[in-house]
Short mmCIF file of C-alpha atoms and ligand atoms in Angstrom, two decimals:
data_model
loop_
_atom_site.label_atom_id
_atom_site.label_comp_id
_atom_site.label_asym_id
_atom_site.label_seq_id
_atom_site.Cartn_x
_atom_site.Cartn_y
_atom_site.Cartn_z
CA UNK U 702 0.00 0.00 0.00
CA UNK U 703 1.55 3.32 -1.07
CA UNK U 704 0.87 6.65 0.57
CA UNK U 705 2.20 10.16 1.08
CA UNK U 706 1.81 10.13 4.86
CA UNK U 707 1.78 7.03 7.09
CA UNK U 708 0.74 7.51 10.70
CA UNK U 709 1.72 4.83 13.21
CA UNK U 710 -0.92 4.84 15.97
CA UNK U 711 -4.54 5.97 15.94
CA UNK U 712 -4.79 7.86 19.27
CA UNK U 713 -5.33 11.64 19.67
CA UNK U 714 -1.91 12.44 18.17
CA UNK U 715 -2.15 9.93 15.34
CA UNK U 716 -5.78 10.29 14.28
CA UNK U 717 -5.55 14.09 14.31
CA UNK U 718 -2.38 13.97 12.20
CA UNK U 719 -4.02 11.55 9.76
CA UNK U 720 -7.16 13.69 9.36
CA UNK U 721 -5.14 16.90 8.94
CA UNK U 722 -2.82 15.31 6.34
CA UNK U 723 -5.83 14.02 4.39
CA UNK U 724 -7.45 17.48 4.57
CA UNK U 725 -4.31 18.85 2.93
CA UNK U 726 -4.68 16.39 0.06
CA UNK U 727 -2.16 13.74 1.11
CA UNK U 728 -2.93 10.08 0.53
CA UNK U 729 -2.90 8.98 4.19
CA UNK U 730 -2.79 5.62 5.92
CA UNK U 731 -3.12 5.23 9.69
CA UNK U 732 -1.87 1.98 11.21
CA UNK U 733 -3.64 1.01 14.44
CA UNK U 734 -3.44 -2.34 16.17
CA UNK U 735 -6.52 -2.12 18.41
CA UNK U 736 -10.01 -2.97 17.16
CA UNK U 737 -11.09 0.64 17.72
CA UNK U 738 -9.48 3.96 16.88
CA UNK U 739 -8.95 6.66 19.50
CA UNK U 740 -5.99 5.29 21.46
CA UNK U 741 -5.57 5.43 25.21
CA UNK U 742 -7.62 8.60 25.49
CA UNK U 743 -10.83 7.37 23.91
CA UNK U 744 -10.60 3.67 24.80
CA UNK U 745 -9.01 3.50 28.28
CA UNK U 746 -8.12 7.05 29.37
CA UNK U 747 -9.81 10.46 29.28
CA UNK U 748 -13.19 9.35 27.97
CA UNK U 749 -14.10 6.31 30.13
CA UNK U 750 -12.71 7.90 33.31
CA UNK U 751 -14.72 11.07 32.76
CA UNK U 752 -17.85 9.02 32.03
CA UNK U 753 -17.39 7.57 35.54
CA UNK U 754 -16.64 11.04 36.94
CA UNK U 755 -20.15 11.89 35.74
CA UNK U 756 -21.63 8.91 37.62
CA UNK U 757 -19.67 9.89 40.74
CA UNK U 758 -20.91 13.47 40.43
CA UNK U 759 -24.51 12.28 40.05
CA UNK U 760 -24.16 10.13 43.21
CA UNK U 761 -22.94 13.16 45.12
CA UNK U 762 -25.59 15.48 43.73
CA UNK U 763 -28.44 13.06 44.39
CA UNK U 764 -27.14 12.19 47.84
CA UNK U 765 -26.11 15.56 49.18
CA UNK U 766 -27.17 18.45 46.97
CA UNK U 767 -30.64 17.85 45.49
CA UNK U 768 -32.33 18.15 48.88
CA UNK U 769 -30.85 21.65 49.30
CA UNK U 770 -32.54 22.70 46.06
CA UNK U 771 -35.85 21.30 47.25
CA UNK U 772 -35.71 18.16 45.14
CA UNK U 773 -36.56 15.09 47.17
CA UNK U 774 -35.15 11.76 45.94
CA UNK U 775 -34.61 8.56 47.84
CA UNK U 776 -31.07 7.70 48.94
CA UNK U 777 -29.07 7.07 45.74
CA UNK U 778 -27.88 3.55 45.04
CA UNK U 779 -25.04 2.86 42.64
CA UNK U 780 -25.99 0.47 39.84
CA UNK U 781 -22.41 -0.29 38.84
CA UNK U 782 -23.49 -2.51 35.95
CA UNK U 783 -25.31 0.47 34.44
CA UNK U 784 -22.33 2.77 35.16
CA UNK U 785 -20.11 0.32 33.24
CA UNK U 786 -22.62 0.18 30.38
CA UNK U 787 -22.79 3.96 30.27
CA UNK U 788 -18.98 4.26 30.19
CA UNK U 789 -18.76 1.64 27.42
CA UNK U 790 -21.51 3.32 25.40
CA UNK U 791 -19.72 6.69 25.60
CA UNK U 792 -16.44 5.06 24.53
CA UNK U 793 -18.10 3.27 21.66
CA UNK U 794 -19.77 6.46 20.40
CA UNK U 795 -16.47 8.38 20.53
CA UNK U 796 -14.28 5.68 18.93
CA UNK U 797 -16.92 5.10 16.24
CA UNK U 798 -16.86 8.84 15.63
CA UNK U 799 -13.16 8.73 14.77
CA UNK U 800 -13.76 5.84 12.34
CA UNK U 801 -16.48 7.95 10.64
CA UNK U 802 -14.12 10.93 10.46
CA UNK U 803 -11.53 8.71 8.77
CA UNK U 804 -14.10 7.70 6.16
CA UNK U 805 -15.29 11.28 5.65
CA UNK U 806 -11.73 12.52 5.15
CA UNK U 807 -10.54 9.56 3.06
CA UNK U 808 -7.99 8.27 5.59
CA UNK U 809 -7.26 4.58 5.15
CA UNK U 810 -7.05 2.51 8.36
CA UNK U 811 -4.51 -0.33 8.13
CA UNK U 812 -5.50 -2.68 10.95
CA UNK U 813 -2.63 -4.39 12.74
CA UNK U 814 0.62 -3.86 14.55
CA UNK U 815 3.09 -1.81 12.55
CA UNK U 816 6.87 -1.74 12.61
CA UNK U 817 9.36 0.31 10.59
CA UNK U 818 11.42 -2.04 8.44
CA UNK U 819 13.13 0.48 6.17
CA UNK U 820 13.46 4.24 5.60
CA UNK U 821 10.12 4.32 3.75
CA UNK U 822 8.36 1.16 4.86
CA UNK U 823 6.18 0.02 7.74
CA UNK U 824 5.37 -3.68 7.86
CA UNK U 825 1.89 -4.37 9.23
CA UNK U 826 1.35 -7.69 11.02
CA UNK U 827 -1.17 -9.74 9.10
CA UNK U 828 -1.49 -7.08 6.40
CA UNK U 829 0.18 -5.36 3.49
CA UNK U 830 3.37 -3.30 3.89
CA UNK U 831 2.81 0.46 3.88
CA UNK U 832 5.28 2.52 1.80
CA UNK U 833 5.39 6.21 2.64
CA UNK U 834 7.04 9.48 1.72
CA UNK U 835 6.65 10.89 5.26
CA UNK U 836 5.74 9.12 8.49
CA UNK U 837 4.36 10.32 11.81
CA UNK U 838 5.01 8.20 14.89
CA UNK U 839 2.19 8.37 17.45
CA UNK U 840 2.53 5.14 19.41
CA UNK U 841 1.55 6.61 22.80
CA UNK U 842 2.60 5.36 26.22
CA UNK U 843 2.19 2.53 28.71
CA UNK U 844 1.60 2.36 32.47
CA UNK U 845 4.84 2.00 34.43
CA UNK U 846 5.11 -0.67 37.11
CA UNK U 847 7.65 -0.18 39.92
CA UNK U 848 9.89 -3.05 41.06
CA UNK U 849 8.05 -3.76 44.32
CA UNK U 850 7.81 -7.24 45.83
CA UNK U 851 4.38 -8.76 45.23
CA UNK U 852 3.17 -6.11 42.79
CA UNK U 853 2.66 -8.76 40.10
CA UNK U 854 -0.48 -9.92 41.96
CA UNK U 855 -3.59 -9.83 39.72
CA UNK U 856 -5.15 -7.64 42.42
CA UNK U 857 -2.64 -4.88 41.51
CA UNK U 858 -4.04 -3.29 38.37
CA UNK U 859 -3.21 -0.30 36.20
CA UNK U 860 -5.82 2.26 35.06
CA UNK U 861 -6.92 0.00 32.20
CA UNK U 862 -7.41 -2.86 34.69
CA UNK U 863 -9.40 -0.65 37.05
CA UNK U 864 -11.65 0.53 34.20
CA UNK U 865 -12.33 -3.13 33.34
CA UNK U 866 -13.69 -3.99 36.83
CA UNK U 867 -17.21 -5.31 36.90
CA UNK U 868 -17.61 -4.94 40.67
CA UNK U 869 -16.85 -2.03 42.93
CA UNK U 870 -13.97 -2.94 45.27
CA UNK U 871 -14.79 -2.53 48.95
CA UNK U 872 -11.29 -1.18 49.67
CA UNK U 873 -8.93 0.37 47.11
CA UNK U 874 -5.32 1.42 47.61
CA UNK U 875 -4.05 3.91 45.06
CA UNK U 876 -0.30 3.81 44.60
CA UNK U 877 0.71 7.25 43.33
CA UNK U 878 -1.05 10.53 44.11
CA UNK U 879 -0.65 12.02 40.64
CA UNK U 880 -3.49 13.04 38.35
CA UNK U 881 -4.70 9.59 37.34
CA UNK U 882 -4.46 8.24 40.90
CA UNK U 883 -6.36 11.20 42.36
CA UNK U 884 -9.08 11.03 39.71
CA UNK U 885 -9.75 7.36 40.42
CA UNK U 886 -9.57 7.92 44.19
CA UNK U 887 -12.21 10.62 43.83
CA UNK U 888 -14.47 8.46 41.64
CA UNK U 889 -14.31 5.32 43.78
CA UNK U 890 -14.85 7.14 47.06
CA UNK U 891 -18.13 8.41 45.59
CA UNK U 892 -18.90 4.82 44.53
CA UNK U 893 -18.71 3.82 48.19
CA UNK U 894 -15.20 2.33 48.21
CA UNK U 895 -12.87 2.89 51.16
CA UNK U 896 -9.91 4.59 49.47
CA UNK U 897 -6.32 5.11 50.62
CA UNK U 898 -3.60 6.88 48.62
CA UNK U 899 0.06 6.03 49.14
CA UNK U 900 2.36 8.68 47.67
CA UNK U 901 6.12 8.90 47.94
CA UNK U 902 6.21 12.72 47.85
CA UNK U 903 4.80 14.99 50.53
CA UNK U 904 2.04 16.29 48.29
CA UNK U 905 -0.64 15.12 45.90
CA UNK U 906 -0.25 16.18 42.21
CA UNK U 907 3.23 17.63 42.77
CA UNK U 908 3.43 19.39 39.40
CA UNK U 909 0.41 21.60 40.17
CA UNK U 910 0.19 24.86 42.12
CA UNK U 911 0.89 24.10 45.79
CA UNK U 912 -2.32 25.79 47.01
CA UNK U 913 -4.39 23.66 44.64
CA UNK U 914 -2.69 20.47 45.81
CA UNK U 915 -3.28 21.51 49.44
CA UNK U 916 -6.94 22.25 48.79
CA UNK U 917 -7.39 18.84 47.16
CA UNK U 918 -5.73 17.07 50.08
CA UNK U 919 -8.00 18.98 52.48
CA UNK U 920 -11.16 18.06 50.57
CA UNK U 921 -10.07 14.43 50.12
CA UNK U 922 -9.43 14.30 53.88
CA UNK U 923 -12.96 15.61 54.56
CA UNK U 924 -14.37 12.93 52.27
CA UNK U 925 -12.57 10.24 54.24
CA UNK U 926 -9.91 9.37 51.67
CA UNK U 927 -6.88 8.24 53.68
CA UNK U 928 -3.71 10.02 52.58
CA UNK U 929 -0.34 8.41 53.26
CA UNK U 930 1.94 11.12 51.87
CA UNK U 931 5.72 10.96 51.96
CA UNK U 932 5.44 7.16 52.19
CA UNK U 933 7.09 4.70 49.85
CA UNK U 934 5.37 1.40 49.13
CA UNK U 935 7.86 -1.39 49.80
CA UNK U 936 5.91 -4.59 49.45
CA UNK U 937 2.55 -6.11 48.63
CA UNK U 938 1.23 -9.40 50.02
CA UNK U 939 -1.68 -11.25 48.42
CA UNK U 940 -3.11 -14.00 50.66
CA UNK U 941 -5.54 -15.13 47.98
CA UNK U 942 -8.40 -13.12 49.52
CA UNK U 943 -7.02 -9.62 49.92
CA UNK U 944 -3.90 -7.50 49.72
CA UNK U 945 -1.76 -6.08 52.45
CA UNK U 946 0.15 -3.09 51.12
CA UNK U 947 3.26 -2.16 53.10
CA UNK U 948 4.72 1.32 53.11
CA UNK U 949 6.91 3.67 55.12
CA UNK U 950 8.39 2.38 58.32
CA UNK U 951 6.35 -0.71 59.11
CA UNK U 952 2.94 0.72 58.20
CA UNK U 953 0.46 -1.18 56.07
CA UNK U 954 -3.11 -1.11 54.83
CA UNK U 955 -5.46 -3.89 53.69
CA UNK U 956 -7.23 -3.68 50.38
CA UNK U 957 -9.19 -5.71 47.85
CA UNK U 958 -7.57 -4.00 44.91
CA UNK U 959 -4.59 -1.74 44.27
CA UNK U 960 -4.37 0.80 41.46
CA UNK U 961 -0.76 1.22 40.37
CA UNK U 962 -0.59 4.74 38.94
CA UNK U 963 2.99 5.90 39.28
CA UNK U 964 3.29 7.34 35.78
CA UNK U 965 3.48 6.37 32.13
CA UNK U 966 6.47 5.75 29.88
CA UNK U 967 6.76 6.49 26.13
CA UNK U 968 6.09 3.52 23.85
CA UNK U 969 9.23 3.60 21.74
CA UNK U 970 10.54 0.06 21.77
CA UNK U 971 9.63 -2.68 19.35
CA UNK U 972 8.44 -0.36 16.58
CA UNK U 973 11.63 -0.35 14.52
CA UNK U 974 12.81 3.18 15.33
CA UNK U 975 16.41 1.94 15.63
CA UNK U 976 16.23 0.42 12.13
CA UNK U 977 15.49 3.79 10.53
CA UNK U 978 17.82 5.84 12.74
CA UNK U 979 15.23 7.78 14.78
CA UNK U 980 16.84 8.75 18.07
CA UNK U 981 14.93 8.22 21.30
CA UNK U 982 15.38 7.82 24.99
CA UNK U 983 13.47 5.07 26.81
CA UNK U 984 12.35 7.54 29.50
CA UNK U 985 12.00 10.83 27.63
CA UNK U 986 10.72 9.38 24.37
CA UNK U 987 11.46 10.45 20.81
CA UNK U 988 13.44 13.65 20.38
CA UNK U 989 11.79 16.20 18.09
CA UNK U 990 12.22 19.85 17.15
CA UNK U 991 9.44 22.48 17.17
CA UNK U 992 8.22 21.16 13.80
CA UNK U 993 7.79 17.76 15.50
CA UNK U 994 10.52 16.46 13.19
CA UNK U 995 12.70 13.62 14.57
CA UNK U 996 16.38 13.07 13.82
CA UNK U 997 15.26 11.58 10.49
CA UNK U 998 14.03 14.29 8.11
CA UNK U 999 10.88 12.57 6.80
CA UNK U 1000 9.78 11.13 10.16
CA UNK U 1001 7.81 13.14 12.72
CA UNK U 1002 6.65 12.17 16.21
CA UNK U 1003 3.75 13.42 18.33
CA UNK U 1004 1.92 12.77 21.58
CA UNK U 1005 2.92 10.65 24.57
CA UNK U 1006 5.73 8.83 22.71
CA UNK U 1007 7.47 12.15 22.10
CA UNK U 1008 6.55 14.66 24.71
CA UNK U 1009 6.56 15.30 28.37
CA UNK U 1010 3.01 16.62 28.72
CA UNK U 1011 1.18 13.30 28.26
CA UNK U 1012 -2.09 15.07 27.56
CA UNK U 1013 -4.58 14.44 24.78
CA UNK U 1014 -4.85 18.11 23.83
CA UNK U 1015 -1.08 18.54 23.43
CA UNK U 1016 -1.14 15.41 21.23
CA UNK U 1017 -3.98 16.91 19.14
CA UNK U 1018 -2.04 20.10 18.44
CA UNK U 1019 1.24 18.29 17.81
CA UNK U 1020 -0.60 16.01 15.37
CA UNK U 1021 -1.84 19.01 13.38
CA UNK U 1022 1.63 20.59 13.30
CA UNK U 1023 3.38 17.37 12.23
CA UNK U 1024 0.81 16.71 9.49
CA UNK U 1025 1.14 20.22 8.09
CA UNK U 1026 4.93 19.90 7.95
CA UNK U 1027 4.70 16.43 6.41
CA UNK U 1028 2.56 18.04 3.70
CA UNK U 1029 5.12 20.72 2.89
CA UNK U 1030 3.87 23.55 5.12
CA UNK U 1031 5.92 25.30 7.78
CA UNK U 1032 4.15 24.93 11.13
CA UNK U 1033 5.71 25.10 14.58
CA UNK U 1034 4.65 24.47 18.13
CA UNK U 1035 6.83 26.58 20.40
CA UNK U 1036 5.60 27.33 23.88
CA UNK U 1037 1.83 27.25 23.88
CA UNK U 1038 -0.38 27.83 26.91
CA UNK U 1039 -1.27 24.28 27.92
CA UNK U 1040 -4.36 23.86 30.11
CA UNK U 1041 -3.92 21.34 32.95
CA UNK U 1042 -7.33 19.86 33.79
CA UNK U 1043 -7.77 17.46 36.71
CA UNK U 1044 -11.19 15.83 37.06
CA UNK U 1045 -11.23 15.22 40.79
CA UNK U 1046 -13.98 16.50 43.05
CA UNK U 1047 -13.29 19.35 43.48
CA UNK U 1048 -11.93 19.82 39.99
CA UNK U 1049 -8.58 21.55 39.49
CA UNK U 1050 -7.35 23.41 36.43
CA UNK U 1051 -4.32 25.52 35.73
CA UNK U 1052 -2.67 27.25 32.80
CA UNK U 1053 0.59 29.15 32.51
CA UNK U 1054 2.82 29.34 35.55
CA UNK U 1055 2.06 28.15 39.05
CA UNK U 1056 2.59 30.75 41.78
CA UNK U 1057 5.92 29.19 42.76
CA UNK U 1058 7.16 29.21 39.15
CA UNK U 1059 6.07 32.84 38.73
CA UNK U 1060 7.94 33.88 41.88
CA UNK U 1061 11.01 31.92 40.78
CA UNK U 1062 11.07 33.77 37.44
CA UNK U 1063 9.92 37.24 38.48
CA UNK U 1064 10.97 37.48 42.13
CA UNK U 1065 9.05 40.16 44.01
CA UNK U 1066 7.43 41.52 40.84
CA UNK U 1067 4.51 39.15 41.14
CA UNK U 1068 0.97 39.85 42.30
CA UNK U 1069 -1.58 37.19 43.11
CA UNK U 1070 -5.32 37.45 43.68
CA UNK U 1071 -7.55 34.69 45.00
CA UNK U 1072 -11.31 34.83 44.64
CA UNK U 1073 -13.26 32.22 46.61
CA UNK U 1074 -16.32 30.54 45.12
CA UNK U 1075 -18.26 31.39 48.25
CA UNK U 1076 -18.37 34.99 46.95
CA UNK U 1077 -19.71 33.97 43.52
CA UNK U 1078 -23.51 33.93 43.19
CA UNK U 1079 -23.70 31.09 40.65
CA UNK U 1080 -21.50 28.83 42.77
CA UNK U 1081 -23.63 29.61 45.82
CA UNK U 1082 -26.87 28.72 44.01
CA UNK U 1083 -25.24 25.50 42.76
CA UNK U 1084 -24.17 24.72 46.35
CA UNK U 1085 -20.59 24.29 45.09
CA UNK U 1086 -18.53 26.79 47.03
CA UNK U 1087 -15.38 24.80 47.74
CA UNK U 1088 -12.24 26.32 46.22
CA UNK U 1089 -11.21 29.51 44.48
CA UNK U 1090 -9.71 31.08 41.37
CA UNK U 1091 -6.17 32.40 41.56
CA UNK U 1092 -4.85 35.02 39.17
CA UNK U 1093 -1.06 35.47 38.88
CA UNK U 1094 0.59 38.38 37.03
CA UNK U 1095 3.91 40.20 36.91
CA UNK U 1096 3.76 43.78 38.10
CA UNK U 1097 6.12 45.52 35.64
CA UNK U 1098 3.86 45.28 32.59
CA UNK U 1099 0.87 43.56 34.17
CA UNK U 1100 1.24 40.45 32.00
CA UNK U 1101 -0.92 37.58 33.13
CA UNK U 1102 1.35 34.65 33.99
CA UNK U 1103 -0.99 32.00 35.27
CA UNK U 1104 -4.50 31.08 36.32
CA UNK U 1105 -5.15 28.26 38.76
CA UNK U 1106 -8.61 27.16 39.81
CA UNK U 1107 -10.12 24.67 42.20
CA UNK U 1108 -13.87 24.16 42.19
CA UNK U 1109 -16.99 23.70 40.06
CA UNK U 1110 -16.56 23.22 36.30
CA UNK U 1111 -13.06 24.71 36.35
CA UNK U 1112 -11.85 22.22 33.72
CA UNK U 1113 -14.19 24.02 31.31
CA UNK U 1114 -13.58 27.52 32.66
CA UNK U 1115 -9.80 27.30 32.22
CA UNK U 1116 -10.16 27.93 28.49
CA UNK U 1117 -10.63 31.66 29.20
CA UNK U 1118 -7.22 31.70 30.91
CA UNK U 1119 -5.66 29.68 28.10
CA UNK U 1120 -6.78 32.20 25.47
CA UNK U 1121 -5.66 35.12 27.65
CA UNK U 1122 -2.20 33.69 28.28
CA UNK U 1123 -1.73 32.67 24.63
CA UNK U 1124 -2.67 36.23 23.64
CA UNK U 1125 -0.17 37.60 26.21
CA UNK U 1126 -3.03 39.51 27.81
CA UNK U 1127 -2.49 41.77 30.79
CA UNK U 1128 -4.33 41.24 34.04
CA UNK U 1129 -6.33 44.39 33.23
CA UNK U 1130 -7.64 42.78 30.02
CA UNK U 1131 -9.19 40.07 32.15
CA UNK U 1132 -10.14 42.15 35.19
CA UNK U 1133 -11.62 45.11 33.29
CA UNK U 1134 -13.48 43.01 30.73
CA UNK U 1135 -17.08 41.91 31.29
CA UNK U 1136 -18.22 38.52 32.45
CA UNK U 1137 -21.88 37.54 32.12
CA UNK U 1138 -23.79 37.66 35.41
CA UNK U 1139 -24.52 35.43 37.21
CA UNK U 1140 -21.92 32.93 35.97
CA UNK U 1141 -18.99 31.01 37.33
CA UNK U 1142 -16.76 32.82 34.84
CA UNK U 1143 -17.14 36.05 36.81
CA UNK U 1144 -14.68 34.56 39.31
CA UNK U 1145 -11.86 34.82 36.75
CA UNK U 1146 -12.41 38.56 36.33
CA UNK U 1147 -12.82 38.95 40.09
CA UNK U 1148 -9.56 37.11 40.80
CA UNK U 1149 -7.84 39.63 38.50
CA UNK U 1150 -9.47 42.47 40.43
CA UNK U 1151 -8.30 40.96 43.73
CA UNK U 1152 -4.76 40.81 42.33
CA UNK U 1153 -5.03 44.49 41.39
CA UNK U 1154 -6.31 45.34 44.86
CA UNK U 1155 -9.73 46.53 43.70
CA UNK U 1156 -12.14 43.64 44.09
CA UNK U 1157 -15.82 44.55 44.10
CA UNK U 1158 -17.40 41.44 45.54
CA UNK U 1159 -14.81 40.81 48.24
CA UNK U 1160 -13.47 43.08 50.95
CA UNK U 1161 -10.16 44.52 49.73
CA UNK U 1162 -7.11 44.01 51.83
CA UNK U 1163 -5.14 46.38 49.61
CA UNK U 1164 -7.33 49.47 49.85
CA UNK U 1165 -4.38 51.80 49.26
CA UNK U 1166 -3.56 50.12 45.96
CA UNK U 1167 -7.22 50.29 44.96
CA UNK U 1168 -7.28 54.09 45.29
CA UNK U 1169 -4.55 54.59 42.69
C1 FAD Y 67 -6.64 6.82 32.88
C2 FAD Y 67 -6.18 7.95 32.01
C3 FAD Y 67 -6.89 9.13 32.01
C4 FAD Y 67 -6.48 10.19 31.21
N1 FAD Y 67 -7.19 11.34 31.23
C5 FAD Y 67 -6.81 12.38 30.47
C6 FAD Y 67 -7.56 13.59 30.44
O1 FAD Y 67 -8.58 13.71 31.12
N2 FAD Y 67 -7.13 14.60 29.64
C7 FAD Y 67 -6.00 14.49 28.88
O2 FAD Y 67 -5.65 15.43 28.18
N3 FAD Y 67 -5.27 13.35 28.88
C8 FAD Y 67 -5.66 12.30 29.64
N4 FAD Y 67 -4.93 11.14 29.62
C9 FAD Y 67 -3.73 11.08 28.76
C10 FAD Y 67 -4.13 10.81 27.29
O3 FAD Y 67 -4.91 9.65 27.23
C11 FAD Y 67 -2.88 10.68 26.46
O4 FAD Y 67 -2.08 11.80 26.65
C12 FAD Y 67 -3.25 10.57 24.98
O5 FAD Y 67 -4.04 9.43 24.75
C13 FAD Y 67 -1.97 10.50 24.15
O6 FAD Y 67 -2.30 10.33 22.81
P1 FAD Y 67 -1.30 9.60 21.81
O7 FAD Y 67 -1.95 9.66 20.47
O8 FAD Y 67 0.04 10.14 21.97
O9 FAD Y 67 -1.22 8.10 22.33
P2 FAD Y 67 -2.32 7.00 22.60
O10 FAD Y 67 -3.64 7.59 22.89
O11 FAD Y 67 -1.74 6.08 23.59
O12 FAD Y 67 -2.46 6.25 21.22
C14 FAD Y 67 -1.43 5.48 20.69
C15 FAD Y 67 -2.04 4.45 19.77
O13 FAD Y 67 -1.02 3.82 19.03
C16 FAD Y 67 -1.31 2.45 18.90
N5 FAD Y 67 -0.05 1.76 18.65
C17 FAD Y 67 1.06 1.75 19.42
N6 FAD Y 67 2.04 1.03 18.84
C18 FAD Y 67 1.52 0.57 17.68
C19 FAD Y 67 2.03 -0.23 16.65
N7 FAD Y 67 3.28 -0.69 16.69
N8 FAD Y 67 1.23 -0.52 15.61
C20 FAD Y 67 -0.04 -0.06 15.56
N9 FAD Y 67 -0.58 0.70 16.50
C21 FAD Y 67 0.20 1.02 17.55
C22 FAD Y 67 -1.94 2.10 20.24
O14 FAD Y 67 -2.72 0.93 20.13
C23 FAD Y 67 -2.77 3.34 20.51
O15 FAD Y 67 -4.07 3.21 20.02
C24 FAD Y 67 -5.33 10.06 30.39
C25 FAD Y 67 -4.61 8.86 30.38
C26 FAD Y 67 -5.03 7.82 31.17
C27 FAD Y 67 -4.26 6.53 31.15
#
């Protein structure tokens, strides 16, 4: 099979690249080994987890919030079978959607496992060889497993294994308090599971703004999620009935299931990259420039196999850029504002710099404003007042450096901050603009006003600054 652009992998990076290349008139083949397109994100990542986030949210709303609004319902019961069906139906609709987009755009799907066998050839297991002019590698990542005694027990599962459960575990230990671990901890606690998190570092989600991580730990604590922070897991025993997970200095916890979520590594081995001279590192993935070009001129790489973000939306954008370059255009991806959504309850979202990063780069020339949801009318009427919006700017020119949010629907709201930071907006652009009333988005403007010392809906600590 001959083509202009061959894409190895049909996840967010790969399918986006394939569609974009086809839009630009290239004869495009995408090689994907799984029975559905969509990769980790659609099959066993973003989409199924967020379908369960919705079930968890509904449990919480029905159990604790409806009554406040004057809606009487009986005590909610989780029908896990239906929650699984719902998740699977959402996945099937989304993966089927990608297959339809392939048809609509004329992208050919070569089904099977692909491997580079020459500078212009990918051999496809059980199928025809694909010969290409340009190739885009989008093989994704895999869940890492630490070398801990006993962790090979079938009761120690990765995120894919947890999503495949047909029964809710009574007790779940989450190894790793990063994004994936915290999202599952949040979901399963709402499902009625006793949840404990064991995390080696002293904080949950260490890459996020420290105030956001603290707020999450506080809310998880209130919900009864046991946090064992600064504790290293050093052994797991499976007695055939249950697990005993050992950590720290002689501490342990019993569980029926353990989620191992300590991170993901780039999938770069076994795909023939060495044969064609593409340089990669087993931990950091495939090296690329801002055009997403690898060390071989006609081979590009995108997504989890070639980046440190490990997010679907960075893979989407990289896919577009690689496809455009593979089709003779000159596109780059330099330093975009990357939103960081975390679908815990409460949700967290950030974009740009965290407060610590801003202070590290700009020293004392940083101003921060925090606006709590309790002062926002829409959040109050939704009975969702946990958390805040934080605005971070530098004080020389007023450039907005970062927005961090904890609270209701912040994973959607963060887009306003992403656009502002990409546009190099000043804090005044955000604070002096209008936000529809009453909406949650008003909190973004208000956080900017707090940072400028002239908040309207919050008592000002910096009255002197407000008078200038
Ligand atoms: C539980 C979980 C939740 C997540 N939630 C979010 C979220 O909410 N938001 C977010 O932005 N990100 C989320 N992510 C991360 C997101 O899923 C990844 O960043 C994204 O899928 C990366 O896309 P990709 O195209 O690089 O790789 P993948 O999606 O992994 O796709 C790679 C594809 O390549 C195929 N492939 C690999 N090797 C071969 C081969 N040799 N031949 C043929 N096919 C091959 C694989 O089968 C796979 O389909 C989550 C991840 C997990 C695990």
